mmCIF file of C-alpha atoms in Angstrom:
data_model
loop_
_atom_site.group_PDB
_atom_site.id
_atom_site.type_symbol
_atom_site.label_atom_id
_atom_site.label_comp_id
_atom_site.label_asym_id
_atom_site.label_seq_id
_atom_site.Cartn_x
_atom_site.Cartn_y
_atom_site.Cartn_z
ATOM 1 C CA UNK A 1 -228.770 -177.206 -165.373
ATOM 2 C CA UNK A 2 -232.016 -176.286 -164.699
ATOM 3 C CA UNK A 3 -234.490 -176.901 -167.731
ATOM 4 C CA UNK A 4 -237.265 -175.417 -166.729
ATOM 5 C CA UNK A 5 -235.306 -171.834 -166.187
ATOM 6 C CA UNK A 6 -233.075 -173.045 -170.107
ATOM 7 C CA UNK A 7 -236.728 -173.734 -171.545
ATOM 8 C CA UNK A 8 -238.510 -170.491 -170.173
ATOM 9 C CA UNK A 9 -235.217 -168.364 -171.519
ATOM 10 C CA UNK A 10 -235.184 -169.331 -174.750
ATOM 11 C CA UNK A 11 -238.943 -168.912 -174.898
ATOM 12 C CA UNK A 12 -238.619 -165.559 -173.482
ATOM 13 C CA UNK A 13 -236.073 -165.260 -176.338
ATOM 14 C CA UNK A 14 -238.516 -166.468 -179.368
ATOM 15 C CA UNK A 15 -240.861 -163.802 -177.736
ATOM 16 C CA UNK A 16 -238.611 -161.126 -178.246
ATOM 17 C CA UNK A 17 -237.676 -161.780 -181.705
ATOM 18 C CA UNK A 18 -241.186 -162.733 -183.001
ATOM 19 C CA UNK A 19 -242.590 -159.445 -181.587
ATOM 20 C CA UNK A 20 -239.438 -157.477 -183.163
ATOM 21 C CA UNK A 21 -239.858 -158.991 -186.563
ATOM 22 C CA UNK A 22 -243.762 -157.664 -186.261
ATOM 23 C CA UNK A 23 -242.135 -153.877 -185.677
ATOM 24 C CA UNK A 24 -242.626 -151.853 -188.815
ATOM 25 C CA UNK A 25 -240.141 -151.571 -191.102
ATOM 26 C CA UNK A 26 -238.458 -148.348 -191.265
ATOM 27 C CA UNK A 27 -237.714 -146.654 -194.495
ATOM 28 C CA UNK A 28 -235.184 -144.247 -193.681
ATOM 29 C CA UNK A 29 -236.733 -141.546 -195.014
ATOM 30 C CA UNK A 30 -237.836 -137.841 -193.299
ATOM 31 C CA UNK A 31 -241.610 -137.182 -193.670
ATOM 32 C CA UNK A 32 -242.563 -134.032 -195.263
ATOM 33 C CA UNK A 33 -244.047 -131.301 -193.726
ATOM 34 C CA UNK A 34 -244.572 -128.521 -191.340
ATOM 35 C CA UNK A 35 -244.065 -129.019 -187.622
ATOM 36 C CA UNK A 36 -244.647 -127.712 -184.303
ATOM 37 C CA UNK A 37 -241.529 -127.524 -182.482
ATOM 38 C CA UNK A 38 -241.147 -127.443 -178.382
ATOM 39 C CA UNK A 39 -239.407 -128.027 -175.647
ATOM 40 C CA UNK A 40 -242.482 -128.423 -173.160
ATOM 41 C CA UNK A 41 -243.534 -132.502 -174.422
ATOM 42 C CA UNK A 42 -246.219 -131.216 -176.055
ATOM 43 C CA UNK A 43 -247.992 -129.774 -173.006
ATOM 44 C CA UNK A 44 -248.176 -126.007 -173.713
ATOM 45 C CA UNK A 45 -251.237 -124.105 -172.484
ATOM 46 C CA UNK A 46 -253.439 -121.300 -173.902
ATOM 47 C CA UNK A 47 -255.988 -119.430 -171.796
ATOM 48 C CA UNK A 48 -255.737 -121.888 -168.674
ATOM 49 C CA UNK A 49 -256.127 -125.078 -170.925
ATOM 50 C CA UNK A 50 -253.824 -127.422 -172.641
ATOM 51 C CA UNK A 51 -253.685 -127.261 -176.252
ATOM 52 C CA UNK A 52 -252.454 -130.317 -178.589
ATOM 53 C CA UNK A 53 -250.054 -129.531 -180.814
ATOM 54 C CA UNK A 54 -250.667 -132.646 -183.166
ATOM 55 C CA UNK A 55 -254.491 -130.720 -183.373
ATOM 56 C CA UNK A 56 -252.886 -127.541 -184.709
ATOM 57 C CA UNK A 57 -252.976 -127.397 -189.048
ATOM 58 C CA UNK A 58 -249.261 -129.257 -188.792
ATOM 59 C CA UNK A 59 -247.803 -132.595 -190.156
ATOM 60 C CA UNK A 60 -246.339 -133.304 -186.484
ATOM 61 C CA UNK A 61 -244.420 -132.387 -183.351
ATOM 62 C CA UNK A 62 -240.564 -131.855 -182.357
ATOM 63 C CA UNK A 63 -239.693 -132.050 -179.006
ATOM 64 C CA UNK A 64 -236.541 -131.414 -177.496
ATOM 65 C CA UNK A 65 -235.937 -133.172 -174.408
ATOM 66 C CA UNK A 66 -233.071 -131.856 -171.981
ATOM 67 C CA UNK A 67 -229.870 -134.871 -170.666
ATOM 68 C CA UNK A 68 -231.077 -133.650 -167.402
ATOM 69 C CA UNK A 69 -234.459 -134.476 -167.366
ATOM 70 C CA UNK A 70 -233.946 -138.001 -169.411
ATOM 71 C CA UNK A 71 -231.156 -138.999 -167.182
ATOM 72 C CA UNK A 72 -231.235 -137.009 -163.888
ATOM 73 C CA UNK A 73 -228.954 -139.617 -162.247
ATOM 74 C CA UNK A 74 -226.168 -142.210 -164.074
ATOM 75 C CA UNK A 75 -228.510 -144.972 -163.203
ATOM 76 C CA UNK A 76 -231.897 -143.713 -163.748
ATOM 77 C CA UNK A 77 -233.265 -142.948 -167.424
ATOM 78 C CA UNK A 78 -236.977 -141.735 -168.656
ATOM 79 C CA UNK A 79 -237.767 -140.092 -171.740
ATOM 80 C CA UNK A 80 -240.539 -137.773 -170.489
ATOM 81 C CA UNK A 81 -243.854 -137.145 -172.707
ATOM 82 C CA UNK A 82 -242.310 -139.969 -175.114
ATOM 83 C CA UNK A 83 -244.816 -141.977 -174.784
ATOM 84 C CA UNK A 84 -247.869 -140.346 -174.506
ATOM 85 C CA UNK A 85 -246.632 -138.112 -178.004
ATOM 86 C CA UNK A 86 -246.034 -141.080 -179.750
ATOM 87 C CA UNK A 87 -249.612 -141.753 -178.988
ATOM 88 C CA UNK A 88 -250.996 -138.783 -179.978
ATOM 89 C CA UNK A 89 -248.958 -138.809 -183.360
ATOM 90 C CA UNK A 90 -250.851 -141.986 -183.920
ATOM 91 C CA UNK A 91 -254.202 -141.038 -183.042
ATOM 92 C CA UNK A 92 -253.923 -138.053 -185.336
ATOM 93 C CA UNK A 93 -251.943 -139.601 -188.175
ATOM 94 C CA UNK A 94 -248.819 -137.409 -188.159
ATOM 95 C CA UNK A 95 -245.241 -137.880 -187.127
ATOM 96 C CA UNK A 96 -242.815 -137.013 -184.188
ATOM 97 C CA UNK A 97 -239.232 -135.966 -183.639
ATOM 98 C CA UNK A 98 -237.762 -136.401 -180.350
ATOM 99 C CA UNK A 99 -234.079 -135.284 -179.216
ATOM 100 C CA UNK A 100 -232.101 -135.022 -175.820
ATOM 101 C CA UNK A 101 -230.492 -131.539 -175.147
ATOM 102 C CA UNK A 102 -226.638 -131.860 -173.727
ATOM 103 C CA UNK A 103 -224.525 -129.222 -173.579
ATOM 104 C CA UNK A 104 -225.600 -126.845 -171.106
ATOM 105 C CA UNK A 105 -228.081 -128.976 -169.751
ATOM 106 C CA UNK A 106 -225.832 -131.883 -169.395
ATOM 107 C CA UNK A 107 -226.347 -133.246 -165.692
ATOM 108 C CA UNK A 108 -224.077 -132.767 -162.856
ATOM 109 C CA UNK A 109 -223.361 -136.702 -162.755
ATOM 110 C CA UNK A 110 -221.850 -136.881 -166.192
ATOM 111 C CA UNK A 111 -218.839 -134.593 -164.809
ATOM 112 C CA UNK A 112 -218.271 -136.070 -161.974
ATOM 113 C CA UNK A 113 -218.090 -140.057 -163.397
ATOM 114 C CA UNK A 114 -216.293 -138.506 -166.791
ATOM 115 C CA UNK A 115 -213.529 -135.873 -164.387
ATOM 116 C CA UNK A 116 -214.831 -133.562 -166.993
ATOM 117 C CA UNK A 117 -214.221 -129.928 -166.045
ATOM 118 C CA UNK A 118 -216.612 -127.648 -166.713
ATOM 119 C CA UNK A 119 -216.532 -124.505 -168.579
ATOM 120 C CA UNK A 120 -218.410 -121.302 -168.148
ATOM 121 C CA UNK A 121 -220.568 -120.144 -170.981
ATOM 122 C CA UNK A 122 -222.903 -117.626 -169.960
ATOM 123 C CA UNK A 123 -221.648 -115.707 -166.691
ATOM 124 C CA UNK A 124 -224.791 -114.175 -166.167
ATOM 125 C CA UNK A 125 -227.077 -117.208 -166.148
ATOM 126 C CA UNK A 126 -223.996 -119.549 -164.710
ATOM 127 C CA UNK A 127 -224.305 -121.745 -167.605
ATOM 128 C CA UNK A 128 -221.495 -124.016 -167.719
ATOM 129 C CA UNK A 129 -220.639 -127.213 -170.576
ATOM 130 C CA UNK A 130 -218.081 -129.055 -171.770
ATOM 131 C CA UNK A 131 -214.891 -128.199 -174.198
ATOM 132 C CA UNK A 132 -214.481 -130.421 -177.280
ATOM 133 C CA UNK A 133 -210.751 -131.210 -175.088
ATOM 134 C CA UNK A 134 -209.527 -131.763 -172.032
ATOM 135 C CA UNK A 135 -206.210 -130.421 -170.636
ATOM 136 C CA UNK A 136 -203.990 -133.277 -169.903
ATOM 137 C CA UNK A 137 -200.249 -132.617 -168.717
ATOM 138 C CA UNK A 138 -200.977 -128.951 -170.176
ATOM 139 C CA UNK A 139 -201.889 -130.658 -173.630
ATOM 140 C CA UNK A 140 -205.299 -130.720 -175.319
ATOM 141 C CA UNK A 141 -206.835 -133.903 -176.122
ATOM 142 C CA UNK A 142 -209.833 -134.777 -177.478
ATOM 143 C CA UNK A 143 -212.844 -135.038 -174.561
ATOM 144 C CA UNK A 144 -213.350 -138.365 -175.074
ATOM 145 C CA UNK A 145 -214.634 -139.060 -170.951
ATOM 146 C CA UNK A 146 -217.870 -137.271 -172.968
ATOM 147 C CA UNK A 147 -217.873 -139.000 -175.672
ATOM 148 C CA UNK A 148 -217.926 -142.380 -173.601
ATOM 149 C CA UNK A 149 -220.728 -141.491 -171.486
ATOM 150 C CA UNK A 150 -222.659 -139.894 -174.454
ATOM 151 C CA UNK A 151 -222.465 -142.750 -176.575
ATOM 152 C CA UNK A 152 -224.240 -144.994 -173.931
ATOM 153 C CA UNK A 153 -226.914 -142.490 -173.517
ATOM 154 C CA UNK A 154 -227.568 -142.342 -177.113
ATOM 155 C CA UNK A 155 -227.320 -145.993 -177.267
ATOM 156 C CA UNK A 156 -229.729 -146.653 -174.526
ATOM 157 C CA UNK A 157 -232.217 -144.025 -176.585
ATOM 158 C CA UNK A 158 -231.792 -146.107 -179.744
ATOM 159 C CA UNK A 159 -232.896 -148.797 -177.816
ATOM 160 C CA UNK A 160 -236.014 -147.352 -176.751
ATOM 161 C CA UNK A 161 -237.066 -145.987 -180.413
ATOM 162 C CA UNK A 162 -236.051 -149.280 -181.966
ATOM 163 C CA UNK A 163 -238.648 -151.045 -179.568
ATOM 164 C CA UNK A 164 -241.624 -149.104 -179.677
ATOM 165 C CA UNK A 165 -244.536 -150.404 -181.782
ATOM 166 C CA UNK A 166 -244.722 -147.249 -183.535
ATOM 167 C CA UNK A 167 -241.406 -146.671 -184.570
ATOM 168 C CA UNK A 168 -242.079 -145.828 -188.351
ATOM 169 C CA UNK A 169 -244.236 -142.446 -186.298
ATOM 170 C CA UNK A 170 -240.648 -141.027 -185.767
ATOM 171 C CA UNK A 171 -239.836 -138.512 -188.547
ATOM 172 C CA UNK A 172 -235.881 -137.952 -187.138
ATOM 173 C CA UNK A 173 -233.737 -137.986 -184.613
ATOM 174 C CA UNK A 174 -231.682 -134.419 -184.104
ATOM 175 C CA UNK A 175 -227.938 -135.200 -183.637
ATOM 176 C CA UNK A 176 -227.401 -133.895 -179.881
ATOM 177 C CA UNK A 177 -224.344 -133.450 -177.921
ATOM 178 C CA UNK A 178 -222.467 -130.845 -179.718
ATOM 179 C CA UNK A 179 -220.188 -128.327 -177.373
ATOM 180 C CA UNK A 180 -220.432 -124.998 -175.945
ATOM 181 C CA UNK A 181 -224.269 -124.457 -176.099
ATOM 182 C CA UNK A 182 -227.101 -126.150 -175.678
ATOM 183 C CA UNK A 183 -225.905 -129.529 -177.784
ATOM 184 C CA UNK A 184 -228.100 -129.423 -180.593
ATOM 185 C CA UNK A 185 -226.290 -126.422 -183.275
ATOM 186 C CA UNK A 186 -222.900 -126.119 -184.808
ATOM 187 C CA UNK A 187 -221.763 -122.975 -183.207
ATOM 188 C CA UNK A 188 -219.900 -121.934 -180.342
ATOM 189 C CA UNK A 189 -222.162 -118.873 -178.956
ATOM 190 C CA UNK A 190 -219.842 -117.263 -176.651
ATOM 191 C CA UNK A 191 -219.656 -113.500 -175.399
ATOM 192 C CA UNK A 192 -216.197 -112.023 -175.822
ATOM 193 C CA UNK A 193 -214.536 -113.015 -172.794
ATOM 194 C CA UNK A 194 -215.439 -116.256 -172.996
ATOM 195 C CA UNK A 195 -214.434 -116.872 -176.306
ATOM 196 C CA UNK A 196 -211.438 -115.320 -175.780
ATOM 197 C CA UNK A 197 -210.857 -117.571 -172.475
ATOM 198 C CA UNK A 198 -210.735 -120.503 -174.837
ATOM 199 C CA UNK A 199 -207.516 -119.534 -176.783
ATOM 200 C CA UNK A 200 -209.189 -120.685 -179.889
ATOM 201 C CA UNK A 201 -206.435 -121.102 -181.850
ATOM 202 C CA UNK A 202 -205.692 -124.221 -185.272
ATOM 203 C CA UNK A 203 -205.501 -126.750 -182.740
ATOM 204 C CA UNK A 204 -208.665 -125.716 -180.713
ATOM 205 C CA UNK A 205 -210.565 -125.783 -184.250
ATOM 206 C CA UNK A 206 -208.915 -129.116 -185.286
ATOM 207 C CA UNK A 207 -210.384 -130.295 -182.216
ATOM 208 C CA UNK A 208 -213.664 -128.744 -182.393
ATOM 209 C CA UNK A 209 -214.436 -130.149 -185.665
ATOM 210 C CA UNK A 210 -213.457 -133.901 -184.292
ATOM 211 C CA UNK A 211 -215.027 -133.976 -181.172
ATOM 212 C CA UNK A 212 -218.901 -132.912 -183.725
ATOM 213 C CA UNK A 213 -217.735 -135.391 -185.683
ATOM 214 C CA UNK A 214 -217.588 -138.194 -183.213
ATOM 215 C CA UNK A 215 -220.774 -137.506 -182.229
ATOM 216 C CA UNK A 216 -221.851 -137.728 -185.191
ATOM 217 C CA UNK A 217 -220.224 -141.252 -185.580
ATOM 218 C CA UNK A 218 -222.276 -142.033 -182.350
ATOM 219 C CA UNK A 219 -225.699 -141.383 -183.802
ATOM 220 C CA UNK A 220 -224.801 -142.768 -187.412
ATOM 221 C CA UNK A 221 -223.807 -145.933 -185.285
ATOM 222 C CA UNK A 222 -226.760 -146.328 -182.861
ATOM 223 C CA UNK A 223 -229.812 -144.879 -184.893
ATOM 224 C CA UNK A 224 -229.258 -145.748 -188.424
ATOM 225 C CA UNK A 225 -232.548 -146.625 -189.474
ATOM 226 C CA UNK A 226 -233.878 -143.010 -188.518
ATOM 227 C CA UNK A 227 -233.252 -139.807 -190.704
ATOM 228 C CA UNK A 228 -230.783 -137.750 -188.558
ATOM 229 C CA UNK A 229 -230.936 -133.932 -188.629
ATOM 230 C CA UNK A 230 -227.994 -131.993 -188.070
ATOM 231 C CA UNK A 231 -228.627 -128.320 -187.138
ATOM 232 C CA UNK A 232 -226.818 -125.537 -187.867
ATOM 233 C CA UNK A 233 -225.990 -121.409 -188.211
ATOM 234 C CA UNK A 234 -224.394 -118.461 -187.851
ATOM 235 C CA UNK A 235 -222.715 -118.193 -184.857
ATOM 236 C CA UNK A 236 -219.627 -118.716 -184.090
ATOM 237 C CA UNK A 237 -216.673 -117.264 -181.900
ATOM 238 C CA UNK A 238 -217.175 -113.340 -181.092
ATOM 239 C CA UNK A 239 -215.385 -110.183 -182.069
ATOM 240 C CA UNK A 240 -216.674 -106.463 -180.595
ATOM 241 C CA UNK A 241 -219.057 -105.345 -182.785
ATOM 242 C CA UNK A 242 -220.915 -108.888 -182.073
ATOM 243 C CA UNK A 243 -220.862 -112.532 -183.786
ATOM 244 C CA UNK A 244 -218.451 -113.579 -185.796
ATOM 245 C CA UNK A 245 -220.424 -115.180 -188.949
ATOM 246 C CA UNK A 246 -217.942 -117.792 -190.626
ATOM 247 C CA UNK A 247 -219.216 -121.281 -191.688
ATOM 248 C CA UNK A 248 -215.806 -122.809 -191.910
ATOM 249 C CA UNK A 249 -215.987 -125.360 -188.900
ATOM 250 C CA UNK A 250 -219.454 -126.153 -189.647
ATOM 251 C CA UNK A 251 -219.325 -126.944 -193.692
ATOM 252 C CA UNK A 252 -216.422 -129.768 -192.956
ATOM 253 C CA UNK A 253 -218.840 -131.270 -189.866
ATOM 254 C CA UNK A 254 -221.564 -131.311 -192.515
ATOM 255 C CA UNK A 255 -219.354 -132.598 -195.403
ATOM 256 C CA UNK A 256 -218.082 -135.472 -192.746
ATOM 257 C CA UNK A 257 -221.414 -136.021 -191.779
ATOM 258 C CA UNK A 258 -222.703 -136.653 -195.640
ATOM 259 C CA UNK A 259 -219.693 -138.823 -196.290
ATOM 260 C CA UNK A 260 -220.311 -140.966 -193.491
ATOM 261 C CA UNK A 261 -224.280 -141.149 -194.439
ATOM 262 C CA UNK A 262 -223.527 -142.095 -197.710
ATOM 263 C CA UNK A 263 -220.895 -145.153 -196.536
ATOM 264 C CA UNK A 264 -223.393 -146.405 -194.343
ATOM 265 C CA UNK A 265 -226.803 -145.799 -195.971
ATOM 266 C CA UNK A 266 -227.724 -143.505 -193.258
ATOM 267 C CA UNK A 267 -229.903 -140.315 -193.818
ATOM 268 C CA UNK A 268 -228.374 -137.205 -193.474
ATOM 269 C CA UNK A 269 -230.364 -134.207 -193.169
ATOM 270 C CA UNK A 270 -228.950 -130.448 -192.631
ATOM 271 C CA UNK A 271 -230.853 -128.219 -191.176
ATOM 272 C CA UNK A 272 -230.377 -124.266 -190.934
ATOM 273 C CA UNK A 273 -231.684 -122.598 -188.337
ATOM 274 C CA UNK A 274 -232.437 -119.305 -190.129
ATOM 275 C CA UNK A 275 -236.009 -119.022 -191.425
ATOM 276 C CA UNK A 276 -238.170 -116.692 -191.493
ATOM 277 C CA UNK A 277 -234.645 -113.838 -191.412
ATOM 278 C CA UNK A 278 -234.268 -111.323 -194.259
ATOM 279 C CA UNK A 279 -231.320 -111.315 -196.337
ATOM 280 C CA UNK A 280 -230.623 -114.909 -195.328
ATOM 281 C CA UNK A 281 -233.063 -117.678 -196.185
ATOM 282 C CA UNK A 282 -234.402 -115.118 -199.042
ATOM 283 C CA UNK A 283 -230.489 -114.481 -200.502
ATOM 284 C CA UNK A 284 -228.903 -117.934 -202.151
ATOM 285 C CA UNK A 285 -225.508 -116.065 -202.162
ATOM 286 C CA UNK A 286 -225.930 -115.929 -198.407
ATOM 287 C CA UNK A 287 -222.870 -117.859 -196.707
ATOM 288 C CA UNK A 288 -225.247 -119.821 -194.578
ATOM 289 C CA UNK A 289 -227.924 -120.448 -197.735
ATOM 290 C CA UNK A 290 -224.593 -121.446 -200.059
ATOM 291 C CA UNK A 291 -223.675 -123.715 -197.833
ATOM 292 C CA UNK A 292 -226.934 -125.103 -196.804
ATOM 293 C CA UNK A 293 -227.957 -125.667 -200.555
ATOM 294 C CA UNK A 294 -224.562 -127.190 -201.539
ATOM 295 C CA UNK A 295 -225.237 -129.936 -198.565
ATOM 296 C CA UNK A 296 -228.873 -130.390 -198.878
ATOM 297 C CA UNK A 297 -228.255 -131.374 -202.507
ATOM 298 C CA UNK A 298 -225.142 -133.500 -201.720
ATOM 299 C CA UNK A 299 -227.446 -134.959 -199.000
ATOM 300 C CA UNK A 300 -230.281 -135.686 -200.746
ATOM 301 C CA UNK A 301 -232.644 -133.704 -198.713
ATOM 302 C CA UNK A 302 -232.216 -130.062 -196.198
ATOM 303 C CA UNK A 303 -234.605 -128.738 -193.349
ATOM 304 C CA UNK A 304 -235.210 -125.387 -191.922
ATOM 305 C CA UNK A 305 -235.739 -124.443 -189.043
ATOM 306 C CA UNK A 306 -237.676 -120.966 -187.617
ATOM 307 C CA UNK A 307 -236.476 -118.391 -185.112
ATOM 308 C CA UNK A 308 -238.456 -118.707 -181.956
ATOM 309 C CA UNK A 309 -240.670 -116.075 -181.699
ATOM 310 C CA UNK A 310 -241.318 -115.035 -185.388
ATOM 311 C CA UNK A 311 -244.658 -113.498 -185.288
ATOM 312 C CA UNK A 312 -243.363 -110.656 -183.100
ATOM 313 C CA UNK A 313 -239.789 -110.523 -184.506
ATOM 314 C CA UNK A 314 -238.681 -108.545 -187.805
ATOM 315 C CA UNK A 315 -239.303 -111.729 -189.373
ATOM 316 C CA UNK A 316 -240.144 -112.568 -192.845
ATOM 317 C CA UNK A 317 -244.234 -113.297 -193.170
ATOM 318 C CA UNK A 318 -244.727 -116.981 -192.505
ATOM 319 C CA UNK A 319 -246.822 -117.492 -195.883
ATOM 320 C CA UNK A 320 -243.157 -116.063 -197.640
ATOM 321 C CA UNK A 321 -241.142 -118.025 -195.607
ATOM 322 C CA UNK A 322 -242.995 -121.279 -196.093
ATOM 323 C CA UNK A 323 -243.054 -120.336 -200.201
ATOM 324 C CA UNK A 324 -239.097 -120.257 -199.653
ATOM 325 C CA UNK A 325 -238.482 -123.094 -197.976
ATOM 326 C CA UNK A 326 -240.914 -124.360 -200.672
ATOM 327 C CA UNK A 327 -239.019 -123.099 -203.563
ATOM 328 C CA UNK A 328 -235.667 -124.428 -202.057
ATOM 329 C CA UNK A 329 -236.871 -127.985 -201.689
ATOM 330 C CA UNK A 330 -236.727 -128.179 -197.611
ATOM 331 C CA UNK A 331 -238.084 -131.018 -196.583
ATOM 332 C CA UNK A 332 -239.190 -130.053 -193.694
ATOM 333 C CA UNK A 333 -239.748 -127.042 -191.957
ATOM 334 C CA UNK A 334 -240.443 -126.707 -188.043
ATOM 335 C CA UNK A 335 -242.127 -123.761 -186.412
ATOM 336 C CA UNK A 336 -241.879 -122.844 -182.915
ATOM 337 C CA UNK A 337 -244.955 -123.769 -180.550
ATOM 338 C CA UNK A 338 -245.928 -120.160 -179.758
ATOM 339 C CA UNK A 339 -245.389 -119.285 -183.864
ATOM 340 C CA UNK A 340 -248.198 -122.177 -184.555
ATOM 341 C CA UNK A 341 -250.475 -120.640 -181.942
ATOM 342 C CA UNK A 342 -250.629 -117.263 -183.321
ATOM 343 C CA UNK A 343 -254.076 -116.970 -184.569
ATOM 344 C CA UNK A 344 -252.386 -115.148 -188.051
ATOM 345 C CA UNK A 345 -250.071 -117.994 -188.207
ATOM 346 C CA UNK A 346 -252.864 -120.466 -188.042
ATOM 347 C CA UNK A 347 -254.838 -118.890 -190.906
ATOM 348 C CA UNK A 348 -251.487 -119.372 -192.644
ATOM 349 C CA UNK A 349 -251.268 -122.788 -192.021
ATOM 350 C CA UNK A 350 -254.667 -123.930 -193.122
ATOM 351 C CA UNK A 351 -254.218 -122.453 -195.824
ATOM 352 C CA UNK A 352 -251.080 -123.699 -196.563
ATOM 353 C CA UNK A 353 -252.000 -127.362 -195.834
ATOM 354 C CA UNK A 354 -255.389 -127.097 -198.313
ATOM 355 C CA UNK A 355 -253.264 -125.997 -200.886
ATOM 356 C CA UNK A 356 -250.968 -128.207 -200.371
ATOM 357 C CA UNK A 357 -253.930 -131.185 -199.581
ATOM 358 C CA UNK A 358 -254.633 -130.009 -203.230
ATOM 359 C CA UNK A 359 -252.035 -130.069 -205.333
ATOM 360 C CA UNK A 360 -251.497 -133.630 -203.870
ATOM 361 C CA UNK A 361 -254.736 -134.875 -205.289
#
């Protein structure tokens, strides 16, 4: 044997451990706050010039990556603006959230290594994802191909945020990799025909709720040390006078998910996707707000999410929506990038984060 090579290994080795053990220690715990959320890695412009989101009156950033940008090919894998965000969150003393996007922007490799078949969501845009099954000998079975190949993704992820020097700047992880639409909710947002193409019958349901489930197992697993927010709302399945609102499949994913937090000391956080939309985050006998206070307190803790676009929408005010969220204990709320650039909205958040500055003191 070769000494010299045994020596330098085992060096290399005492490297690596020394410089882990000097990695802060994560507490496990979500960071308060209002954030910017986006899907550009923090490189959205105004007027012809780039504006920081970490400058805007916000505790921090969430970006949502997409599978095909972090992992274009099986044996390539980047995580694009991760870096450089990570250093802005540190240079202005807030927090990021980063998450990968499956679903319908799962890449074309992942099929073809998996013999996954692919199923089309939105006819018009030629969306296609995966099933929570695969047909085998005319029998469903759980999609478990997915599954595999998700798992190592997620797992090679964990990897990266365990490493960086910064870690304890992550303020969660989203749980990716649900089906039907873009991998980050717990709904299947289908038009008619396509939700009708599924034959969604008990065993289709069974199935669905498993397959979120596993994926859940597969973040709970690989990323324990980070709070993990699960996202959810209304949609699910279709009838002819539009979406079907029943919170059935998602309230026993979210009462799995809180079970298996509390076996392994993970953080569980649910998140509703439904701010800022009268007669919902405003009405505590809502379906959606029962169920998203009756998990947020099993929990521990509950998010919120608002719609995309709420400054021009029939939206609630943001100053009332941030008093709700406020008055239901969320603990954190994200906003979307073009909602924190509104010049109203930023009068409303400076104003929000000196009173809040305030009270603190």
């Amino acid at each position: 044997m070769n000494h010299h090579i045994l020596f330098a290994g085992i060096f290399a080795m005492s490297l690596l451990a020394a410089s882990a053990a000097e990695l802060p220690k994560l507490d496990r715990q979500p960071k308060p706050g209002v954030y910017a959320l986006t899907n550009t890695s923090n490189y959205v412009t105004s007027n012809g010039k780039r504006v920081n989101l970490f400058d805007l009156p916000v505790d921090g950033v969430t970006n949502y990556a997409t599978w095909r940008m972090v992992q274009p090919e099986e044996g390539a894998i980047r995580y694009p603006g991760l870096d450089r965000m990570i250093g802005e969150a540190v240079a202005s003393g807030k927090y990021l959230s980063y998450g990968i996007l499956a679903g319908i922007h799962t890449p074309d490799w992942v099929y073809e290594k998996g013999k996954i078949p692919r199923f089309l969501v939105d006819p018009n845009r030629k969306w296609h994802s995966y099933l929570p099954w695969i047909e085998v000998n005319g029998k469903r079975k759980l999609n478990t191909p997915f599954l595999n190949i998700w798992s190592e993704t997620v797992k090679a992820f964990a990897a990266r945020l365990y490493a960086d020097p910064h870690r304890d700047r992550i303020n969660y992880v989203p749980v990716t990799g649900f089906p039907f639409g873009n991998g980050l909710e717990l709904y299947v947002p289908l038009a008619e025909p396509e939700f009708r193409a599924l034959r969604y019958d008990g065993e289709a349901r069974r199935l669905y709720v498993e397959f979120c489930c596993r994926v859940i197992d597969i973040f709970v697993e690989h990323l324990p040390d980070f709070p993990l927010g699960i996202a959810f709302t209304d949609w699910y399945g279709t009838g002819p006078k539009g979406h079907i609102r029943d919170v059935t499949e998602s309230a026993a994913i979210l009462d799995y998910a809180i079970r298996k937090g509390r076996l392994k000391g993970v953080t569980i956080v649910p998140m509703g996707l439904w701010m800022g939309w009268k007669g919902i985050c405003d009405n505590p006998a809502h379906p959606l707000m029962r169920t998203w206070l009756s998990r947020s307190r099993q929990a521990g803790s509950g998010a919120w999410e608002g719609q995309m676009g709420s400054c021009r929408l029939k939206c609630l005010p943001l100053a009332e929506q941030l008093e709700l969220a406020e008055r239901h204990k969320a603990v954190w709320v994200q906003l979307w990038h073009h909602d924190c650039l509104c010049p109203e909205c930023v009068a409303v958040l400076e104003a929000y984060r000196a009173r809040k500055g305030a009270s603190a003191k």
